Short mmCIF file of C-alpha atoms in Angstrom, two decimals:
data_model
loop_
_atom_site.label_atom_id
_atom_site.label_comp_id
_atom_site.label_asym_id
_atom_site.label_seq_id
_atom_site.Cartn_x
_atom_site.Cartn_y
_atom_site.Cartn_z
CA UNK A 1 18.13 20.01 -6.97
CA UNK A 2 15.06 18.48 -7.79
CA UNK A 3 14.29 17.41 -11.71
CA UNK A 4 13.00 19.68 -13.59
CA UNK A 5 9.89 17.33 -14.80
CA UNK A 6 8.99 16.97 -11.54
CA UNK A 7 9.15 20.50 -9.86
CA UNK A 8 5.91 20.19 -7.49
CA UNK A 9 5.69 24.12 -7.84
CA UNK A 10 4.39 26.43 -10.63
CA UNK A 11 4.99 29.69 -10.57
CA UNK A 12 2.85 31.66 -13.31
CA UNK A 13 1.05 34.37 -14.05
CA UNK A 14 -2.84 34.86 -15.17
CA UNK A 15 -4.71 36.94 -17.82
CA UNK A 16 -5.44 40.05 -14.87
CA UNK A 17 -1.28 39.96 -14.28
CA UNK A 18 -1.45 38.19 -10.54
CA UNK A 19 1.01 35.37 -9.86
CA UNK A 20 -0.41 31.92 -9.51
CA UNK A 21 0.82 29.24 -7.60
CA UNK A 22 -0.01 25.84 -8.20
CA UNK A 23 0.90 22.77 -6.86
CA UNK A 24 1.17 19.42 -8.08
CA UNK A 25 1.78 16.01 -7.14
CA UNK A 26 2.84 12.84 -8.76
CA UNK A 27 2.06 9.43 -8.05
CA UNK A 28 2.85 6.33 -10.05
CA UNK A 29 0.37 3.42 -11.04
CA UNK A 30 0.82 -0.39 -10.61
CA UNK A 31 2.76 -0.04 -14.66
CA UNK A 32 5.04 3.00 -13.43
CA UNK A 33 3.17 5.50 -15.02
CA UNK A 34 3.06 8.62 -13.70
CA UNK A 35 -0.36 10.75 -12.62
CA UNK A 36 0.33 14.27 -11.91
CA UNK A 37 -2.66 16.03 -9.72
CA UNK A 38 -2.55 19.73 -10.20
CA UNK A 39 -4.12 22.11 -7.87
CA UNK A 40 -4.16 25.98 -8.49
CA UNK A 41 -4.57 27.72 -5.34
CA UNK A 42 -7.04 30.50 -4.42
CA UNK A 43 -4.14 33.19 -3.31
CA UNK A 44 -2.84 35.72 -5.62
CA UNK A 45 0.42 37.15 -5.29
CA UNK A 46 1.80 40.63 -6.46
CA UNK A 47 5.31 38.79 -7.06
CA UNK A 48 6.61 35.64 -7.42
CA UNK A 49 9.12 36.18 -4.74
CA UNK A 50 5.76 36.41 -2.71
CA UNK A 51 4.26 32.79 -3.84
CA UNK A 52 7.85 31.69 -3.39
CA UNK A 53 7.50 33.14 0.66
CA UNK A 54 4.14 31.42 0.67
CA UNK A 55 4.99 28.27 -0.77
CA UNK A 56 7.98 28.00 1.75
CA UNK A 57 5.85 28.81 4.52
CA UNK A 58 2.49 26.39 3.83
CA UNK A 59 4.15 23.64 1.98
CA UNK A 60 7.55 23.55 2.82
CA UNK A 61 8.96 23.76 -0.78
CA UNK A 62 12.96 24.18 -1.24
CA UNK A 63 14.89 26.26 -3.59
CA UNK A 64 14.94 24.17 -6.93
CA UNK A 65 11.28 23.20 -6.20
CA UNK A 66 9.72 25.81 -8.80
CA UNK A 67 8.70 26.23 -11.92
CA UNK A 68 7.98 29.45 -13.95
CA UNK A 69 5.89 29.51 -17.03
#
């Protein structure tokens, strides 16, 4: 299972009640530190089971990959 600092996928939902995925990456600088890039996509899902599906299917994300806020 993957560390739950460093899930790549958020799972949340907005101010209208869609679910949001977004997607981040982390890289680490020549001093180890980390820099997270963050990119919300454009979809909106009815359920997160849905973003899950998506996720699975355009990114290849795992169970344990997610995040829910």
């Amino acid at each position: 299972m993957t560390d739950p600092k460093s899930r790549p996928f958020l799972i949340n939902k907005d101010a209208d009640g869609n679910v949001r995925l977004t997607v981040r990456s982390t890289r680490y600088n020549s001093q180890g530190y980390p820099l997270v890039t963050v990119l919300l996509q454009d979809e909106l899902f009815k359920t997160a089971a849905a973003a899950r599906a998506f996720a699975q299917e355009h990114f290849g994300a795992r169970p344990g990959d997610y995040a829910a806020k």
